[in-house]
Structures are given as structure tokens and as C-alpha cells.
């Protein structure tokens, strides 16, 4: 299946992103701003109406997201009806501000890349809205939850539709805010709530802050990149910056600087090494949030940023290499952490991190990898959202427990969840013909393309990652649904549970998503459809020849995946799973503690930061305040001194005048000679 | 024979110094007013001298104005001194330090 694309010439260095400017949009595309405006308005109504909107607020949220999904699909159809070369449309909105030569305009850019995201975000978003109606049914703040979800949809669409870095940045910050609000959604325990509840509430708030702060660190990168763009080309519009980057309007040094800044931004948003520590904690939010924001859409924004800025990275090979390295490190790191976690959602979070590592790896390979990175992003968005929603369904059945050591044998109690999650599991494993196979396999192949030792190193890492993925995802699947039931219907420390299948509002999205997980990858690979579709943005990628035959790579990947499944089977189905955590070797212990990333961050960033703050505080108190206060005291003392001379004696005043006149005379004379 | 300009200027300097010292050192308000007159006249002398020297009337006009202003000032000053003497029975300027600080 991949042979057709691989047989093409290997002029991979000649391939470039396409950075042409946009044609004015007509028809439904001209209404693209409604995609953003409707969910934003719905969020505003839900937040302003307050408790009055409680009975119907969630349905308004669902409607708003359904509207965006519908309009997104209409625009997609319109774009598909155009010839490939004309599939870049622009919707100018308004002039935001100007200063001197700088003129910042806001507008939307509809092209295959942004439309891919629009469809992913709105379709997955709609299904998750629907699911949340049931999942959050017992929450007193369901309306507020839907307001935030709608706000997120609006912000995410701004991010992907914006036609300049500044418009992207507005959405970038918007999704960051939505993520913060939703991670800390359950931080409202009353003062008289039970001790444990208040503790969780505090933990949730801390997780939200952690995500917010680590994202801000990344945002500095985006800001720096924008400032560099303004300094170099006087604009942040994609239509100006990207052609300038491609045609040598920006020097290689500046391109490298911009590339590294953008990579920093992408690392923050996409939880890539070394800014990955927040994603695991972000699981404190409600599960639909994890599915929508922290798996399917927002965290992939970093990959979008890198692919969108392709022209910059093509002019900065060092920055491009850094993207690949970051992707490779995160892919292994996430996989290793995923292997050791017992918290179901944290395994999925580590898996997300690892899969985005694959996408970053693809995006860093240049034009040959862009389409595959976005393809994997799309298929991953669907099957990871599905896996998270499945996990949510399990939590719903198990009184919000997430400890997989207490699950087991749930396949009999929750048939639909079992089957749909099974499809998601096979999809992420990359078993043909499930969708993950079509996208991940391509990235692994692309990693094997190149000269020297590089393809061997990258390819091997990508290959091993696939095996690790198979192991930890099978471990998750088997520990939840197979083996001896380890939960209890009687009173127990972990609580009694009565597993049951969720209602149709929750199972319906699961079923719809599993259809996508099953067929999306294969359907979009027919005739190389997806890669061709992205060509107006990513350029015509001439696929180079891998250092190993493509079939060999595919077979090796599948072999490793099967080894992973069998290992997980023997460890977690053939053998009993202990319900308490066992002592393990150093590596497992490290992985259980997220490879000590919090400790490292604390030592590398937090302690020096606190020292800096302490020093700054001291210098403020003693040096700056001291100088200012000293000046004030000096002035007051001088005032007291001169007050003494105000004796009221006419003759002394006359004396001062005389003295002054003499001084003035001396000054005049001195000036003359 | 003509008196050199230097002599006028020196005389004016001496007169001005005497006037200034009178203002600074004496306590009696009337004597101080006299000191002020002395200083003004020293300046007038210089003005007239240079006016002659350059053959220009401007200095003389200035001197004339200074005399008029000095007369007016003396009227005001003396009436203040008289009214102060009526209330305080003293013309010593050192007693008049109500505006201290």
C-alpha cells in the first residue's frame, strides 16, 4: 500500500511547503467567522445567564458545537469542490491595530490544513459535548462546564483558522485558559466539605496552575518568534512571513532563532520534552475534557504550529533537527511512563504525550513528514478521544475509580464499552486495517529515510516506540476488561462498586468514534487521498527511499506490536494482577514517578527561580527602596536646614540677596573670561 | 582737563558699597532706607557716566526713571516705617520678624 508513494523519486530536499497567499472566500466559506462566533456567543450566554440557564444550558452548548460542526463540514465540501491549487481561501475580518509601519489585521485562512483541524475539533467536540450531557448529569456546575467547553471550541478554531501568528496566538491563549479552567473545574469544595474532598479540590487547583504556568513558559517562545518576525519582515501574517522565510527574506540565523522559539511554544502546548510534566496532572479535570482538550485537539496545536511554519523550519535545519530530537525523546519517555502507571487516565495521558512525540518526529522530518504528522494527528484525535471517553465510561461504572489494579473482568458488565474501547486499542496499536496503522506506519517509514546514521537512530526509536505502545495499551486494556475481577461489591477501602453499562448518550459517541477509529485511516489512504488533500499546504512531498525496504519496516513494526501484546497478555491475564503496588526495579519506580520530572523541574527551574525572586525582593527592599527613601530623607533634612535661615530678619534676607548677586556677578564674569 | 571714567566708576562703587553696608548692618529702618537711596544713586551715577561716554541718552533716561521710582519707593517705605513706629514705638528692623519661618 505504501509502495506507490515510496516508488516516487527521492528528491526530498527539493520539497518545500507551499506558502502562497489566499484568494477571497465566497459562499459558505465567507461565513467562516460564524464557526468561532457561535460557540463564543453560546459560552457568553451560559456564563452570563448564570443559574437561570441550568435547566437548558447544556443543550445550548451541544447546539452551538453542532452548528460549528455542520458549518465546518459545509465549508469542507465547498473546498473539496475547488481545484486543488485554489483551495486556500482568506476571510479578512478587520484591522486590529496599527503603529507606524506596523499594521495588524485579523483574518481567517481556510486551507486544507486548517479545515482538517476544523473538522477534527468540531466533530470530536460535538460528540464529546453529547457525551458530557450524560457524564456530567449529576454535577451541579454542568452549565459552567458547557460554557467552558464552548469557549474552548471557539478558541481552538481561532487558533487553527487565524491567518497570522497573532490571530493564532489569541486562540493559543484562549485554549490555554479553557484548559486551565477545566483542569481545575472541580476545585470548588466548600469549606465544610469532608477533608478528602477539600484535599482533592486543592490538588485539582494545583494541577490547573501547573498546566497554566508550564504553558506560559512555552508561550514566551511564541511571543519571541512574533517579535523576531516583526523585527525582520514587519509583519506576523502567514502570507508575509512564510514567503519571506522561503525566499531568503530572513537570514538563516534569524530563521533558526524563530524556529527554536516556535519549538519552545510547541513543547509547552503539546507537552513535549522538557515541558511535558503538566499533562499527567491535567487528568485532574473531568474525563471529557481529557478526551477533547488533552488528547484530541489542544495538545496537538504544537504540531499544527510546526507544520504551519514549515517554511521557517526548512530554512533552519538546526531547529528542524531539534524538533525531531524532541519528538523522539518524548515518544520514548511517554511510552516508558505509560508502561508503569496504574491510573487509567494517566496511562492515556502518557500515551498522548508519546503519540504526539510521533507527530513531532514526523513534523521535524520536513515536507516528507508533514502530511503524515497531520494524518496521525487526525486519526489519533479520533481514537484517543474514543479511548478517553471509554475510560470515562468505565469510571462512570466504577464510582470514579481510576486504579486499574482494582478493575479486571469488566468485559461482561460493559459490553459496548469493551468492544468500542477494543477498537480504539487496536487502532492505537496500529493493527491493520484500523486507522492508527495507516498513519503511524507512515511516520515510522519516513523516520527511516535519510543519510548516514540518522535514519537508523530515528527509525529504531520509532520502531521500539510502537512495541512499547503495544505493551502499555494492551496492559491497560487487559487490566480493565480481562482477567479476574478485582473490584468488590462489598465495603472495601477502595469502595464498593456496581459496574453497569452507561446510557445511550455516552455509548452513542463511543460507537460513532469507533467507526472512525476503524475506517478513517484506511479510507483516507485510498488513492493517497489525505496526502493529496494537504498538498496545497505541505507541498508535493516526494517520498525518499527508506534505508530498509518499506515492507520490512512494516513487518518489523507488526512483529514488535504482537510481542508487546503477548507480553502484556502473559503478565496481566495469565498471571494474577496484585491489587496493591509491588516493589519493582529502578526503571519501573522511575516511570511510576514520571521519570522524576517534577523533581527535576523543581531542582532546575523552581529553586533557582525562587532564589532569583528572593534576590530581586531583597534588592527591591534594600537597594531601590533604600535609594528612594534616602533621597526623600535627604530632601527633608535639607528642607529643615534651610527653614532655619528663614529668620524673619530683613537684614539677613538682604544679605542673602547680596550674596546671591555677588555669586551671579562672579558667574557672569567667569563666563566672560 | 577731564576726569577719567575710572574715577566715576570707583566713586559709584564706593557709594554702592557704603549703601549696601548700611542696609546690611544698621538696624534703624530710616537709615536703611537712606542706604537704599545711596545704592540707587550709585547706580544712577554709573548710568549717567556711561551715557556721557557713549553720547547716548538712554542711560540718562534710565537714571531719570530710577529717580522717579526711588521717590515713590521712599514715600511707600517711609509711610510703612511711620505706621510701624506708631504701633511698636520702634524703627528697629530686627523687631519686625513676624514672618519668621
XYZ file of C-alpha atoms in Angstrom:
774
model
C 0.000 0.000 0.000
C 2.798 2.410 0.722
C 4.841 1.212 -2.219
C 3.164 3.646 -4.591
C 4.312 6.678 -2.641
C 7.720 5.226 -1.920
C 8.403 4.500 -5.558
C 8.482 8.226 -6.291
C 11.787 9.969 -6.816
C 13.857 10.683 -3.753
C 14.298 14.426 -4.206
C 13.289 15.059 -0.643
C 15.474 18.104 -0.145
C 13.810 19.823 -3.069
C 10.385 19.508 -1.497
C 9.027 22.654 0.095
C 5.865 23.795 1.789
C 3.547 25.868 -0.352
C 3.212 29.360 1.046
C 1.050 31.192 -1.482
C -1.408 33.865 -0.473
C -5.128 33.283 -0.092
C -7.954 34.075 -2.500
C -11.016 35.873 -1.094
C -13.611 33.453 0.226
C -17.091 33.242 -1.179
C -20.250 31.372 -0.288
C -20.302 29.414 2.955
C -16.575 29.960 3.440
C -17.209 33.702 3.802
C -19.273 32.847 6.865
C -16.376 31.004 8.458
C -16.301 33.555 11.265
C -19.579 32.052 12.479
C -17.635 28.875 13.287
C -15.984 30.847 16.057
C -18.699 33.369 16.862
C -21.488 30.899 17.598
C -19.727 28.821 20.281
C -18.233 32.000 21.731
C -21.679 33.596 21.956
C -23.080 30.430 23.481
C -20.303 30.435 26.084
C -21.067 34.069 26.881
C -24.785 33.373 27.263
C -24.145 30.368 29.519
C -21.757 32.284 31.743
C -23.830 35.480 31.933
C -27.197 33.798 32.396
C -25.870 32.033 35.493
C -28.012 29.530 37.348
C -31.019 30.579 35.269
C -29.526 28.617 32.389
C -29.035 25.442 34.432
C -32.022 23.508 33.026
C -31.219 24.073 29.339
C -27.605 25.334 29.264
C -26.043 22.008 28.294
C -28.330 21.658 25.297
C -27.430 25.169 24.115
C -23.770 24.131 24.327
C -24.443 20.980 22.319
C -26.354 23.001 19.713
C -23.564 25.535 19.350
C -20.970 22.822 18.820
C -23.298 21.014 16.402
C -23.673 24.239 14.424
C -19.898 24.619 14.149
C -19.527 21.004 13.082
C -22.229 21.425 10.434
C -20.815 24.650 9.037
C -17.311 23.148 9.117
C -18.483 20.220 7.017
C -20.259 22.567 4.554
C -17.082 24.608 4.112
C -15.097 21.397 3.725
C -17.428 20.338 0.908
C -17.054 23.739 -0.727
C -13.264 23.491 -0.582
C -13.325 19.957 -1.954
C -15.299 21.288 -4.905
C -12.496 23.658 -5.869
C -9.428 22.691 -7.912
C -6.556 21.679 -5.603
C -4.497 24.776 -6.366
C -7.352 27.127 -5.380
C -8.019 25.531 -2.011
C -6.605 28.414 0.009
C -9.252 30.970 0.937
C -8.998 34.051 3.102
C -11.658 35.838 5.102
C -10.392 39.287 6.110
C -12.117 40.457 9.267
C -10.868 43.819 10.470
C -7.824 45.958 11.102
C -6.976 45.369 14.722
C -4.358 47.998 15.369
C -1.536 49.854 13.700
C 1.519 51.733 14.864
C 3.826 53.387 12.391
C 4.596 50.928 9.623
C 3.075 48.064 11.582
C -0.450 47.211 10.519
C -2.067 44.257 12.221
C -5.133 42.819 10.561
C -7.211 39.904 11.713
C -8.485 37.385 9.259
C -9.201 33.716 8.755
C -7.370 31.369 6.442
C -9.253 28.385 5.110
C -6.964 25.811 3.609
C -6.708 22.021 3.751
C -4.605 22.156 6.923
C -6.932 24.431 8.881
C -10.032 22.678 7.558
C -8.650 19.318 8.704
C -8.425 20.753 12.196
C -11.838 22.396 11.976
C -13.437 19.066 11.152
C -11.481 17.223 13.837
C -12.207 19.817 16.519
C -15.877 20.319 15.755
C -16.792 16.691 15.092
C -14.945 15.252 18.060
C -16.063 18.296 20.028
C -19.702 17.712 19.196
C -19.546 14.040 20.176
C -17.856 14.926 23.437
C -20.463 17.591 24.147
C -23.132 14.952 23.669
C -21.280 12.520 25.905
C -20.823 15.164 28.571
C -24.547 15.780 28.839
C -24.771 12.343 30.433
C -21.321 12.218 32.026
C -21.826 15.499 33.870
C -25.505 14.948 34.562
C -25.018 14.819 38.315
C -22.699 17.794 38.514
C -24.191 20.964 39.968
C -21.985 23.047 37.642
C -22.812 21.311 34.368
C -23.805 24.627 32.733
C -20.454 26.208 33.593
C -18.725 23.114 32.208
C -20.502 23.517 28.889
C -19.729 27.220 28.797
C -16.023 26.402 29.119
C -16.249 23.650 26.505
C -17.916 26.062 24.052
C -15.318 28.676 24.826
C -12.647 26.097 24.130
C -14.162 25.241 20.749
C -14.232 28.935 19.794
C -10.623 29.445 20.910
C -9.337 26.298 19.222
C -10.987 27.305 15.942
C -9.427 30.766 16.243
C -6.073 29.076 16.703
C -6.295 26.990 13.574
C -8.202 29.437 11.365
C -6.202 32.579 12.147
C -4.249 33.894 9.174
C -1.406 35.334 11.217
C 0.682 34.374 14.221
C -1.119 36.970 16.299
C -4.546 35.528 15.479
C -3.117 32.100 16.219
C -1.801 33.476 19.494
C -5.248 34.720 20.543
C -6.591 31.207 20.071
C -3.446 29.742 21.637
C -4.046 31.709 24.835
C -7.769 31.037 24.669
C -7.329 27.266 24.632
C -4.770 27.629 27.422
C -7.345 29.464 29.512
C -10.051 26.920 28.725
C -7.653 24.121 29.638
C -6.799 25.839 32.924
C -10.440 26.411 33.809
C -11.384 22.817 33.009
C -8.443 21.066 34.672
C -9.319 22.916 37.842
C -13.041 22.503 37.259
C -13.520 20.552 40.462
C -11.758 22.920 42.797
C -14.843 24.272 44.457
C -15.198 22.089 47.544
C -16.951 24.026 50.297
C -15.132 24.843 53.495
C -17.313 22.366 55.393
C -16.782 19.563 52.861
C -15.043 16.396 54.067
C -11.267 16.606 54.492
C -10.568 14.338 51.497
C -12.798 16.348 49.217
C -11.115 19.611 50.156
C -7.724 17.995 49.606
C -8.713 16.842 46.094
C -10.069 20.286 45.400
C -6.708 21.811 46.272
C -4.872 19.198 44.197
C -7.048 19.985 41.190
C -6.372 23.682 41.529
C -2.634 22.963 41.754
C -2.772 20.802 38.609
C -4.533 23.611 36.748
C -1.914 26.104 37.849
C 0.888 23.756 36.857
C -0.529 23.364 33.355
C -1.092 27.085 33.074
C 2.406 28.052 34.164
C 4.205 25.465 32.037
C 2.173 26.630 29.058
C 3.128 30.226 29.733
C 6.778 29.196 29.557
C 6.107 27.860 26.080
C 4.155 30.976 25.131
C 7.243 33.076 25.686
C 8.636 31.200 22.686
C 5.692 32.173 20.517
C 5.982 35.787 21.594
C 9.700 35.813 20.848
C 9.060 34.325 17.422
C 6.462 37.002 16.703
C 8.788 39.783 17.826
C 11.545 38.392 15.628
C 9.126 38.294 12.685
C 8.147 41.919 13.227
C 11.790 42.929 13.534
C 12.692 41.093 10.332
C 9.724 41.480 7.986
C 7.479 43.920 9.839
C 4.503 41.591 9.949
C 3.173 38.461 11.583
C 0.803 37.440 8.806
C 1.483 33.969 7.377
C 1.205 35.484 3.893
C 4.176 37.740 4.602
C 6.374 35.780 6.984
C 6.346 32.379 5.287
C 7.154 33.546 1.730
C 9.881 35.762 3.173
C 11.299 32.759 5.033
C 11.235 30.665 1.896
C 12.671 33.246 -0.486
C 15.551 34.324 1.731
C 13.910 37.463 3.089
C 15.004 36.374 6.564
C 18.598 35.371 7.264
C 19.396 31.790 8.245
C 20.393 32.897 11.744
C 17.083 34.593 12.364
C 15.204 31.626 10.922
C 16.993 29.360 13.374
C 16.097 31.695 16.230
C 12.446 31.844 15.147
C 12.428 28.070 14.658
C 13.711 27.381 18.170
C 11.239 29.874 19.654
C 8.374 28.181 17.839
C 9.624 24.803 19.038
C 9.584 26.074 22.625
C 5.986 27.182 22.131
C 5.082 23.821 20.624
C 6.764 21.956 23.507
C 4.675 23.860 26.045
C 1.337 23.345 24.344
C 1.966 19.778 23.168
C 3.546 18.563 26.418
C 6.823 17.686 24.734
C 10.141 17.233 26.459
C 11.201 19.204 28.537
C 7.821 20.857 29.186
C 5.874 17.591 29.397
C 5.243 17.363 33.140
C 1.866 19.090 33.172
C -0.098 16.659 31.009
C -0.279 13.835 33.540
C -1.598 16.166 36.227
C -4.048 17.669 33.757
C -6.044 14.449 34.146
C -7.495 16.051 37.264
C -10.134 17.583 35.015
C -13.370 15.798 34.056
C -12.724 12.931 31.618
C -14.490 14.508 28.589
C -12.038 17.389 28.968
C -9.136 14.964 28.864
C -10.625 13.470 25.726
C -11.285 16.727 23.925
C -8.547 19.069 25.074
C -5.759 16.970 26.468
C -5.763 14.288 23.804
C -7.569 15.158 20.594
C -7.177 18.851 19.941
C -5.339 21.410 22.043
C -2.205 19.440 22.776
C -1.767 18.804 19.085
C -1.655 22.561 18.422
C 2.128 22.420 18.714
C 2.290 20.043 15.762
C -0.017 22.371 13.848
C 2.298 25.290 14.627
C 5.357 23.417 13.371
C 3.674 22.250 10.173
C 2.137 25.665 9.541
C 5.577 27.243 9.953
C 7.134 24.626 7.693
C 8.864 27.252 5.543
C 10.694 28.575 8.616
C 11.978 25.137 9.595
C 13.030 24.301 6.054
C 15.319 27.318 6.227
C 16.654 26.339 9.658
C 17.963 22.756 9.635
C 19.223 23.043 13.225
C 15.792 23.923 14.530
C 14.289 21.154 12.405
C 16.692 18.638 13.884
C 15.745 19.862 17.344
C 12.084 19.162 16.556
C 12.961 15.618 15.570
C 15.050 15.084 18.695
C 12.339 16.465 20.958
C 9.795 14.234 19.255
C 11.968 11.145 19.602
C 12.761 11.775 23.268
C 9.130 12.427 24.164
C 7.935 9.410 22.258
C 10.115 7.094 24.316
C 9.611 8.979 27.576
C 5.832 8.915 27.281
C 5.824 5.242 26.357
C 8.023 4.270 29.311
C 5.883 6.249 31.745
C 2.760 4.690 30.239
C 4.089 1.214 30.980
C 4.257 1.774 34.730
C 1.200 3.822 35.657
C -1.749 2.223 37.422
C -4.046 5.210 36.989
C -6.025 4.515 33.810
C -6.216 8.169 32.772
C -2.526 8.748 33.405
C -1.638 5.869 31.117
C -3.720 7.515 28.422
C -2.073 10.874 29.152
C 1.399 9.345 28.809
C 0.227 7.673 25.635
C -0.965 11.016 24.262
C 2.430 12.523 25.016
C 4.112 9.627 23.255
C 1.849 9.749 20.194
C 2.368 13.498 19.861
C 6.058 12.663 20.012
C 5.468 10.624 16.851
C 3.752 13.599 15.237
C 6.575 15.955 16.214
C 9.041 13.474 14.828
C 7.083 13.476 11.580
C 6.775 17.262 11.501
C 10.505 17.619 12.090
C 11.335 15.428 9.117
C 10.274 18.256 6.803
C 7.856 18.128 3.884
C 8.011 14.334 3.650
C 6.698 14.084 7.207
C 4.177 16.957 7.419
C 1.295 15.145 5.789
C 1.926 12.023 7.877
C 2.206 14.035 11.080
C -1.148 15.685 10.380
C -2.628 12.368 9.270
C -1.579 10.710 12.500
C -2.866 13.752 14.369
C -6.257 13.311 12.746
C -6.590 9.575 13.313
C -5.122 9.890 16.811
C -7.609 12.655 17.592
C -10.459 10.300 16.917
C -9.182 7.108 18.542
C -7.607 8.773 21.572
C -10.790 10.749 22.213
C -12.597 7.442 21.997
C -10.214 5.735 24.418
C -10.635 8.573 26.902
C -14.397 8.510 26.592
C -14.239 4.753 27.097
C -12.187 5.325 30.211
C -14.794 7.852 31.301
C -17.476 5.264 30.782
C -15.502 2.830 32.950
C -15.093 5.478 35.647
C -18.808 6.161 35.454
C -19.451 2.485 36.081
C -16.834 2.179 38.831
C -17.745 5.194 41.014
C -14.933 7.322 39.576
C -12.174 4.861 40.455
C -9.192 5.014 38.137
C -6.892 2.407 39.692
C -6.592 -0.374 37.114
C -5.397 -2.811 39.763
C -8.960 -2.783 41.076
C -10.599 -3.422 37.699
C -10.479 -6.645 35.681
C -13.156 -8.730 34.057
C -15.310 -5.739 33.184
C -15.963 -7.052 29.710
C -19.035 -8.910 30.881
C -20.554 -5.921 32.669
C -19.894 -3.315 29.979
C -20.125 -4.923 26.567
C -20.393 -1.775 24.430
C -17.556 -0.023 26.227
C -15.462 -3.168 25.951
C -15.964 -3.531 22.208
C -15.586 0.152 21.354
C -12.508 0.531 23.532
C -11.160 -2.626 21.946
C -11.437 -0.944 18.565
C -9.643 2.142 19.904
C -6.979 -0.153 21.394
C -6.378 -1.913 18.077
C -6.345 1.470 16.326
C -3.639 2.936 18.544
C -1.639 -0.263 18.318
C -1.500 0.093 14.560
C -3.031 -3.263 13.687
C -4.247 -3.168 10.070
C -6.836 -2.193 8.968
C -7.529 0.042 11.972
C -6.816 3.734 11.414
C -3.673 4.102 13.545
C -1.842 1.633 11.328
C -2.132 3.817 8.238
C -0.771 6.920 9.891
C 1.799 5.628 12.374
C 3.362 3.202 9.961
C 3.996 6.080 7.538
C 5.789 8.116 10.194
C 7.972 5.142 11.095
C 8.811 4.670 7.435
C 9.561 8.375 6.985
C 11.872 8.210 10.005
C 13.925 5.605 8.140
C 14.563 8.000 5.248
C 17.806 9.954 5.082
C 21.567 9.710 5.003
C 24.140 8.448 7.480
C 23.294 7.191 10.955
C 20.295 9.474 11.440
C 17.609 7.298 9.825
C 18.881 4.246 11.728
C 18.658 6.018 15.084
C 15.308 7.704 14.469
C 13.807 4.684 12.782
C 14.822 2.353 15.584
C 13.374 4.689 18.197
C 10.107 4.962 16.296
C 10.000 1.197 15.884
C 10.687 0.491 19.558
C 8.070 3.091 20.456
C 5.498 1.100 18.541
C 6.368 -2.011 20.580
C 6.163 -0.104 23.869
C 2.834 1.403 22.809
C 1.505 -2.065 22.131
C 2.636 -3.211 25.574
C 1.221 -0.425 27.684
C -2.039 -0.088 25.759
C -2.593 -3.859 25.953
C -1.764 -3.692 29.639
C -4.431 -1.004 30.043
C -6.972 -2.922 28.031
C -6.353 -6.277 29.707
C -6.217 -4.856 33.220
C -9.577 -3.177 32.741
C -11.578 -5.738 30.824
C -9.878 -9.098 31.202
C -8.528 -11.324 33.908
C -10.063 -11.974 37.324
C -12.402 -9.223 38.591
C -10.530 -7.363 41.330
C -13.295 -4.979 42.289
C -15.736 -5.575 45.058
C -19.428 -5.103 45.553
C -18.897 -5.180 49.312
C -17.482 -2.459 51.523
C -13.768 -2.064 50.988
C -11.050 0.556 51.331
C -11.370 1.448 47.663
C -15.131 1.491 47.927
C -17.898 -0.751 46.682
C -18.819 -0.677 43.003
C -21.622 -1.981 40.891
C -20.357 -1.988 37.296
C -23.021 -1.256 34.669
C -23.120 -0.103 31.086
C -23.531 3.654 30.559
C -26.598 5.239 28.993
C -27.047 5.794 25.263
C -25.867 9.408 25.403
C -22.482 8.060 26.399
C -22.356 4.923 24.307
C -23.531 6.625 21.115
C -20.437 8.877 20.825
C -18.309 5.824 21.629
C -19.876 3.875 18.798
C -19.598 6.767 16.311
C -15.966 7.335 17.242
C -15.161 3.663 16.923
C -16.457 3.774 13.356
C -13.870 6.491 12.701
C -11.159 4.523 14.509
C -11.995 1.568 12.374
C -12.260 3.136 8.965
C -10.866 6.641 8.848
C -7.230 5.763 8.269
C -7.854 3.275 5.509
C -10.499 5.426 3.800
C -8.212 8.451 3.641
C -5.297 6.377 2.371
C -7.182 5.201 -0.719
C -5.512 6.882 -3.675
C -3.277 8.722 -1.218
C -6.309 10.954 -0.627
C -5.232 12.675 2.560
C -1.689 13.451 1.451
C -3.005 14.878 -1.832
C -5.576 16.915 0.054
C -2.863 18.530 2.184
C -0.621 19.310 -0.771
C -1.780 22.938 -1.149
C -0.103 23.492 2.259
C 2.569 20.870 2.711
C 3.779 20.794 -0.854
C 4.102 17.792 -3.081
C 6.170 15.530 -0.837
C 8.384 13.313 -2.894
C 8.907 10.389 -0.606
C 12.507 9.309 -0.291
C 13.651 5.716 -0.206
C 13.923 4.325 3.348
C 17.199 2.638 4.282
C 15.238 -0.586 4.791
C 12.549 -1.912 2.440
C 9.132 -0.495 3.387
C 7.647 -3.967 3.709
C 10.407 -4.990 6.124
C 9.720 -1.956 8.286
C 6.019 -2.700 8.313
C 6.587 -6.347 9.240
C 9.092 -5.430 11.947
C 6.589 -2.947 13.416
C 3.811 -5.519 13.407
C 6.095 -8.134 14.920
C 7.050 -5.784 17.747
C 3.411 -4.870 18.307
C 2.486 -8.549 18.589
C 5.360 -9.147 21.003
C 4.016 -6.235 23.062
C 0.517 -7.677 23.149
C 1.736 -11.162 24.062
C 3.953 -9.817 26.839
C 1.040 -7.857 28.265
C -1.197 -10.916 27.951
C 1.169 -13.167 29.872
C 1.809 -10.557 32.543
C -1.716 -9.308 33.140
C -4.126 -12.027 32.017
C -2.256 -15.333 32.513
C -0.848 -14.142 35.801
C -2.919 -12.545 38.557
C -2.561 -8.813 38.969
C -1.832 -7.875 42.594
C -4.263 -5.263 43.871
C -1.533 -3.413 45.733
C 1.522 -1.865 44.146
C 4.507 -4.222 44.176
C 8.106 -3.214 44.641
C 9.839 -3.073 41.298
C 13.181 -2.308 39.704
C 14.676 1.158 39.367
C 13.283 1.845 35.899
C 9.715 0.972 36.826
C 9.942 3.017 40.016
C 11.231 5.972 37.982
C 8.449 5.594 35.444
C 5.879 5.429 38.222
C 7.191 8.793 39.350
C 7.018 10.244 35.821
C 10.793 9.819 35.448
C 11.139 12.269 38.356
C 10.274 15.116 36.049
C 8.714 17.145 38.851
C 11.827 16.723 40.971
C 13.989 17.741 38.039
C 11.852 20.753 37.262
C 11.955 21.697 40.901
C 15.747 21.479 41.031
C 16.432 23.033 37.638
C 13.783 25.694 37.399
C 11.850 26.216 40.587
C 14.636 26.537 43.177
C 16.790 28.898 41.089
C 13.639 30.825 40.265
C 12.789 31.163 43.920
C 16.357 32.296 44.602
C 16.042 34.895 41.894
C 12.759 36.121 43.343
C 14.309 36.299 46.800
C 17.271 38.267 45.458
C 15.026 40.558 43.459
C 12.841 41.118 46.512
C 15.829 41.921 48.679
C 17.333 44.266 46.130
C 13.961 45.965 45.792
C 13.592 46.367 49.523
C 17.116 47.427 50.301
C 18.605 48.926 47.156
C 15.714 50.525 45.277
C 13.548 51.389 48.280
C 16.697 52.443 50.150
C 17.725 54.834 47.409
C 14.246 56.323 47.076
C 13.731 56.656 50.804
C 17.230 58.043 51.228
C 16.509 60.691 48.635
C 13.290 61.622 50.431
C 15.044 61.786 53.808
C 17.853 63.883 52.323
C 15.388 66.332 50.842
C 13.536 66.606 54.129
C 16.793 67.240 56.022
C 17.823 69.903 53.524
C 14.386 71.485 53.970
C 14.816 71.605 57.764
C 18.240 73.159 57.296
C 17.017 75.923 55.017
C 13.981 76.539 57.238
C 16.406 77.757 59.909
C 17.571 80.551 57.651
C 14.059 81.947 57.471
C 14.658 84.135 60.492
C 12.297 86.949 59.500
C 15.183 89.459 59.839
C 15.081 91.818 56.863
C 18.818 92.353 57.031
C 19.703 88.691 56.765
C 17.424 88.399 53.758
C 19.142 91.394 52.242
C 22.432 89.661 52.985
C 21.338 86.532 51.068
C 20.296 88.701 48.185
C 23.606 90.453 48.259
C 25.487 87.182 48.399
C 23.405 85.888 45.549
C 24.036 88.942 43.456
C 27.781 88.619 44.092
C 27.679 84.947 43.082
C 25.728 85.816 39.948
C 28.235 88.522 39.123
C 31.125 86.114 39.611
C 29.358 83.586 37.394
C 28.832 86.140 34.657
C 32.420 87.346 34.853
C 33.761 83.784 34.943
C 31.731 83.041 31.862
C 33.174 86.018 30.101
C 36.865 85.364 30.738
C 41.249 118.724 31.957
C 38.667 115.950 32.138
C 38.060 113.497 34.964
C 38.736 109.917 33.750
C 35.764 107.476 33.613
C 37.501 105.221 36.111
C 37.073 107.851 38.797
C 33.290 107.915 38.331
C 33.069 104.158 38.388
C 35.234 103.880 41.502
C 33.173 106.582 43.217
C 29.989 104.763 42.287
C 31.480 101.508 43.643
C 32.378 103.166 46.923
C 28.928 104.723 47.229
C 27.217 101.398 46.431
C 29.343 99.560 48.986
C 28.565 102.149 51.643
C 24.874 101.875 50.835
C 24.929 98.086 50.878
C 26.807 98.002 54.188
C 24.307 100.457 55.640
C 21.410 98.242 54.619
C 23.078 95.115 55.929
C 24.488 96.420 59.177
C 22.210 99.159 60.556
C 19.044 98.406 62.465
C 17.205 101.669 62.075
C 14.675 101.377 59.240
C 15.074 105.024 58.215
C 18.838 104.717 57.999
C 18.361 101.560 55.922
C 16.105 103.446 53.521
C 18.891 106.012 53.203
C 21.279 103.152 52.392
C 18.962 102.024 49.646
C 18.917 105.595 48.262
C 22.686 105.607 48.309
C 22.841 102.345 46.288
C 20.293 103.649 43.789
C 22.243 106.843 43.329
C 25.481 104.911 42.837
C 23.777 103.070 40.010
C 22.381 106.344 38.607
C 25.866 107.774 38.603
C 27.185 104.843 36.591
C 24.278 105.117 34.141
C 24.850 108.804 33.549
C 28.618 108.314 33.256
C 28.332 105.679 30.553
C 25.576 107.660 28.868
C 28.019 110.574 28.543
C 30.775 108.326 27.429
C 28.808 106.833 24.546
C 26.953 110.040 23.742
C 23.688 108.226 24.107
C 20.670 109.494 26.094
C 19.298 106.106 27.055
C 21.302 105.923 30.273
C 20.122 109.358 31.330
C 16.510 108.347 30.737
C 17.080 105.239 32.848
C 18.569 107.347 35.609
C 15.545 109.622 35.453
C 13.219 106.660 35.796
C 15.280 105.332 38.695
C 14.928 108.684 40.477
C 11.156 108.648 39.999
C 10.872 105.078 41.240
C 13.173 105.825 44.173
C 10.957 108.786 45.157
C 7.894 106.589 45.038
C 9.627 103.870 46.984
C 10.693 106.327 49.648
C 7.117 107.525 50.038
C 5.850 103.986 50.491
C 8.793 102.947 52.659
C 8.574 105.954 54.953
C 4.838 105.593 55.414
C 5.351 101.938 56.378
C 8.064 102.948 58.812
C 5.818 105.637 60.319
C 2.909 103.249 60.768
C 5.189 100.615 62.265
C 6.603 103.234 64.672
C 3.084 104.205 65.685
C 2.226 100.622 66.679
C 5.525 99.436 68.083
C 7.348 102.530 69.176
C 10.448 101.328 67.400
C 12.026 101.652 64.000
C 14.426 98.729 64.513
C 14.022 96.239 61.637
C 15.120 93.386 63.891
C 11.913 93.761 65.896
C 9.901 93.089 62.779
C 10.341 89.332 62.367
C 6.724 88.254 62.437
C 7.159 86.497 59.058
C 9.729 84.111 60.565
C 9.822 80.584 59.059
